């Protein structure tokens, strides 16, 4: 193949190459068309867009050149090039596109057949943690943070090319494996001593007095406030209640007196409580609605913020009738836990002249201040496995108990004649052949349990030699064996996923499927199917895919996939600007609810096999009490509790579908303002699958001048006055414009807010803060798509977007392909994906069908390789 | 003010007196030993990935008699301790923000398909310098998206994550374990050596059964094994030497990304501590303005929007004003750093004279995603400073030429780095 071409004959030579390179013989007119329609701009003098067609060879076996021609193909196909449509008549365009399509497809397919579709993929840190949890039978293992954050590639933490290895990364894997193994091992002959703690209400707060004045919390008996002076006398009285009314956010961090987790682990908490209303005379009356709460693990501290709190034990809805609740908390060593009342405001604390904080309260809510009254609480833990040694220990040492291991840790008597004498620095270490055999047996047992496919004999021997070497270095038997395990868990066999080399590559398919749908290693069922070569049956693979989707591990798919696809991991990134949005101050509960909604929605798309158009247009939503109010649902008053449930939306509701979900509207805003540009680009890329091209290269600089713009519209039009900006912005701005009716957290609005100009709104927010903002320009959410179709508002836009379900489905397939295989859609995959779309068209492109079809395709199951 | 704020302020105010232990010469490679008698050269490489406003940064005049630009005025007392450069950039490193990972590598075409980064200046220097300090380099960050951004890249073009926790850095540098902990660590290092042997053998075997592309991935793994092994020997020796001590109390961290300047200030102090205590001689600091949300600018006031959005100011007065204020605050922090380093003796000279401080950006003008005419300032290091070295604005000189000069200043025998074409002899005496 000719790569370097002589000057002077550039064009003809390039075109000759174009023709000759193509075994399928494209119409000769293709080269001619290119010459007529494209070279005028893409020549050595002009090199528009950095492209000079006269020197670009058609050596499609070269990956970089193939990518180049793929972009050329796409832009011609999409009608973006040549810029004037009449430069390339329809027929000629189709012919050109087709000849390119054929040539690139066969070159790419040939590449896949000889070198594979994508390289080995390193496990990301979430997958690694989950693999170890499963291998070691330690469901609570916490080692993710020992590993560096994984680089994003194509937006995901699953792209092979971005999951690199460095000395830092490898050292972190070794440390993480070591930490995990030490946690799996037990050294005591009996389970740790369980601590049992019980407290009545007077011991459920650090001090027996009120904090933040009585409106925030107080002790009560017979529904009446009890003064601190009397409390000492009543300290064992079971009829005293601790009444909490505010979020346990600073400075209300009530936690039980005298409890601290001496050991890390799981603790069972039982407590008695009821939801109450505080009346203005500090009396308690029964609540009408449940109040949600959670526990937050934290270090006990003085009257200061502990930055390190984390929710544990899940959301609990406390009902108006007194009842006993139970949950399990995960605590680290020396931690305690605080009670966090969700969705309740934090009062304003002011330090006047550096003095102690004083508090200010909002007007008393009608009917009373909601809160929770606690009667008693019990803690028990750390909880141990039912058997001892626990399963994790048995994974490592089979039936060898801690005592037996301990007895082998000391050098053994030298009298035994069949022992091998190994001199070490200060003593003689004696290893019996029996011990060595035992070590080797355990290693092989562990590896066959932990590996995702059979490990070759030479690798096993390498690990055996390592153990032997450690024993020679005077390690104890268990240390030496653990070094072998550590090595295996940081070995390339364990750290990398291989792509299936053909449709019958059972173990690789099993691993790919399990990491796709459960973010971890194949479970026993999958491993057994792989071992007995049954996974290659399409029906079995389909049944297994369904099984994983229905299983509990699927939550991990939803979590990780939405974290990246929809940026949900950034949902807490930008705190709302409380000058403009005082109503959102400290509303963690709202943010938590939005996150749950979007995850529930995606779960439902797949599990309930919903049509692809639901992505943008749905007559239902997933809400709890907080979201029902947020979305202004007519029956919000009847929606109680924190649990997310599906509700039908009224026809006129602007909500329904991803575009208008609060979480999406939050991650596409910045906490202060919304931008149609950013939201539009985000939607086009993530949901529609037509990402905007990168901003133009800097030279010559196109400098937008936005001086004088007062409204978003003016800003946009100034911004896109320049033709080179406008061309691309027209593709994504409009979608964002339709979302202008939604504020930074997704509340419907018809006017923007400001600080200075406009109609002034004053008040005291729900946390007692004075606020003042202004209502400014009215929102105009109308626009026009690049193809000319106009829309008045979000309703119209949804209808338009839902009218092209194939594109929505195509995008989803592209997202899933990368996510499942670690390699973005290749040119040769396109035909396969289109045929999947064809097959799914008659039933409205249902999401689970799309996913199933992808799993069955050679993209997922592997191509037969010719050679490498 | 919370306790944490208090203790952080105390930390920043602290005198930072350090008892850096003399290096044990016998531990050092022969090539470096001679250099030890003079005060060793150090460098601190800082990049703000959104840069600064070009107009108030670049001085109008050139040469030695140039007039200080508005941004440089606060540094007037150090006029002869720094050089400001214009007309420098990395050839072929364009593509807006994607150039941020190339600031110290100069790797061309970060937006091209199949792009792979190259070794960064700090890693290159550390490779050549050898393992002369406890940490060959330290890689710090402010508000940094650690997964995706870094100034430090390996020879394989793999990202080395930045450290952004001041307490963690402090522990690493100064907190000395007891004898038992040291023994335990030594044992662990020894064990690691044998594990790495096994991993290398096993991976080489595995690699034989694989195709071309898979092999390439495993090459990274094998490189990593080798690099950890190389460091084990010196790690063992360092483990047996007590860590330097400091009168500083451990710092409290700043985790709130809104407190951008506080964090920047804190990380500069950490860099200073690292250099003063000779924990390392090479520090990078990536100031991830791109990842910085609306941040505290006034007493109790945040910027009207996030840093990135501000940087696309479109000449709107309100935005330009805030950016100017943000830029000035950063220049003030740099001035404070220069003051601190000028007040510390290092051998017979000031620590400033033995420490090169590079401040710059991959963005020449963030407003237009321009990656040419980068704002570059080099202070300290004993160069012939006090100039505005102006190169052609329409045909830039490679920034790597400056990097080569800096490498030579470190005492390394090298005459090329990445896209360099020459050295900048204008600043060497």
Short mmCIF file of N, CA and C in Angstrom, two decimals, chain B residues 156-203:
data_model
loop_
_atom_site.label_atom_id
_atom_site.label_comp_id
_atom_site.label_asym_id
_atom_site.label_seq_id
_atom_site.Cartn_x
_atom_site.Cartn_y
_atom_site.Cartn_z
N UNK B 156 4.78 5.49 29.68
CA UNK B 156 3.74 4.83 28.89
C UNK B 156 2.55 5.76 28.62
N UNK B 157 2.64 6.98 29.09
CA UNK B 157 1.52 7.90 28.90
C UNK B 157 0.35 7.59 29.82
N UNK B 158 0.64 7.05 30.99
CA UNK B 158 -0.41 6.73 31.95
C UNK B 158 -0.45 7.80 33.04
N UNK B 159 -1.66 8.20 33.38
CA UNK B 159 -1.87 9.25 34.37
C UNK B 159 -1.39 8.82 35.75
N UNK B 160 -0.66 9.69 36.41
CA UNK B 160 -0.31 9.47 37.82
C UNK B 160 -1.20 10.38 38.65
N UNK B 161 -2.03 9.80 39.51
CA UNK B 161 -3.03 10.63 40.18
C UNK B 161 -2.41 11.64 41.16
N UNK B 162 -3.03 12.79 41.23
CA UNK B 162 -2.56 13.83 42.13
C UNK B 162 -3.03 13.55 43.56
N UNK B 163 -2.30 14.09 44.51
CA UNK B 163 -2.71 14.02 45.91
C UNK B 163 -3.32 15.38 46.25
N UNK B 164 -4.53 15.39 46.80
CA UNK B 164 -5.12 16.68 47.11
C UNK B 164 -5.50 16.81 48.58
N UNK B 165 -5.02 15.88 49.39
CA UNK B 165 -5.30 15.97 50.81
C UNK B 165 -4.05 16.42 51.56
N UNK B 166 -4.13 17.59 52.18
CA UNK B 166 -2.98 18.11 52.91
C UNK B 166 -2.62 17.20 54.10
N UNK B 167 -3.60 16.73 54.87
CA UNK B 167 -3.23 15.84 55.99
C UNK B 167 -2.52 14.58 55.51
N UNK B 168 -2.98 14.01 54.38
CA UNK B 168 -2.34 12.79 53.88
C UNK B 168 -0.90 13.08 53.48
N UNK B 169 -0.68 14.21 52.84
CA UNK B 169 0.68 14.59 52.46
C UNK B 169 1.57 14.78 53.68
N UNK B 170 0.99 15.42 54.67
CA UNK B 170 1.74 15.69 55.90
C UNK B 170 2.16 14.38 56.56
N UNK B 171 1.20 13.46 56.64
CA UNK B 171 1.50 12.15 57.23
C UNK B 171 2.64 11.47 56.48
N UNK B 172 2.51 11.47 55.17
CA UNK B 172 3.51 10.82 54.32
C UNK B 172 4.90 11.37 54.59
N UNK B 173 4.96 12.69 54.74
CA UNK B 173 6.27 13.33 54.82
C UNK B 173 6.86 13.30 56.22
N UNK B 174 6.01 13.48 57.24
CA UNK B 174 6.56 13.77 58.57
C UNK B 174 6.22 12.79 59.67
N UNK B 175 5.15 12.02 59.49
CA UNK B 175 4.75 11.21 60.64
C UNK B 175 5.56 9.92 60.66
N UNK B 176 6.35 9.79 61.72
CA UNK B 176 7.29 8.70 61.86
C UNK B 176 6.66 7.58 62.66
N UNK B 177 6.67 6.37 62.13
CA UNK B 177 6.15 5.23 62.88
C UNK B 177 7.15 4.80 63.94
N UNK B 178 6.69 4.00 64.93
CA UNK B 178 7.63 3.51 65.94
C UNK B 178 8.44 2.35 65.35
N UNK B 179 9.34 1.84 66.16
CA UNK B 179 10.26 0.81 65.67
C UNK B 179 9.50 -0.38 65.10
N UNK B 180 8.43 -0.73 65.79
CA UNK B 180 7.67 -1.90 65.34
C UNK B 180 7.03 -1.65 63.98
N UNK B 181 6.49 -0.43 63.82
CA UNK B 181 5.85 -0.09 62.55
C UNK B 181 6.87 -0.10 61.42
N UNK B 182 8.09 0.38 61.74
CA UNK B 182 9.14 0.39 60.73
C UNK B 182 9.49 -1.04 60.33
N UNK B 183 9.64 -1.90 61.33
CA UNK B 183 9.95 -3.30 61.03
C UNK B 183 8.87 -3.93 60.17
N UNK B 184 7.64 -3.62 60.51
CA UNK B 184 6.52 -4.18 59.78
C UNK B 184 6.55 -3.72 58.31
N UNK B 185 6.85 -2.46 58.16
CA UNK B 185 6.90 -1.89 56.81
C UNK B 185 8.05 -2.52 56.02
N UNK B 186 9.18 -2.71 56.69
CA UNK B 186 10.34 -3.31 56.01
C UNK B 186 9.99 -4.73 55.55
N UNK B 187 9.31 -5.43 56.43
CA UNK B 187 8.90 -6.80 56.11
C UNK B 187 7.98 -6.80 54.90
N UNK B 188 7.08 -5.82 54.91
CA UNK B 188 6.11 -5.73 53.82
C UNK B 188 6.83 -5.45 52.48
N UNK B 189 7.82 -4.57 52.54
CA UNK B 189 8.56 -4.25 51.33
C UNK B 189 9.31 -5.47 50.81
N UNK B 190 9.84 -6.24 51.76
CA UNK B 190 10.58 -7.43 51.37
C UNK B 190 9.62 -8.43 50.72
N UNK B 191 8.49 -8.61 51.36
CA UNK B 191 7.47 -9.52 50.82
C UNK B 191 7.01 -9.06 49.44
N UNK B 192 6.87 -7.76 49.29
CA UNK B 192 6.42 -7.22 48.01
C UNK B 192 7.40 -7.59 46.90
N UNK B 193 8.67 -7.56 47.25
CA UNK B 193 9.69 -7.93 46.26
C UNK B 193 9.42 -9.32 45.70
N UNK B 194 9.16 -10.29 46.59
CA UNK B 194 8.95 -11.65 46.06
C UNK B 194 7.62 -11.75 45.32
N UNK B 195 6.63 -11.01 45.76
CA UNK B 195 5.35 -11.05 45.05
C UNK B 195 5.52 -10.50 43.63
N UNK B 196 6.29 -9.42 43.52
CA UNK B 196 6.48 -8.82 42.19
C UNK B 196 7.21 -9.79 41.25
N UNK B 197 8.16 -10.52 41.79
CA UNK B 197 8.83 -11.54 40.97
C UNK B 197 7.79 -12.49 40.36
N UNK B 198 6.89 -12.94 41.24
CA UNK B 198 5.88 -13.89 40.77
C UNK B 198 4.97 -13.24 39.73
N UNK B 199 4.61 -11.99 39.97
CA UNK B 199 3.71 -11.32 39.03
C UNK B 199 4.35 -11.14 37.67
N UNK B 200 5.64 -10.83 37.68
CA UNK B 200 6.31 -10.66 36.40
C UNK B 200 6.32 -11.98 35.63
N UNK B 201 6.72 -13.06 36.31
CA UNK B 201 6.78 -14.35 35.63
C UNK B 201 5.41 -14.74 35.09
N UNK B 202 4.43 -14.59 35.95
CA UNK B 202 3.09 -15.02 35.58
C UNK B 202 2.56 -14.22 34.39
N UNK B 203 2.83 -12.91 34.39
CA UNK B 203 2.30 -12.07 33.32
C UNK B 203 3.03 -12.34 32.00
#
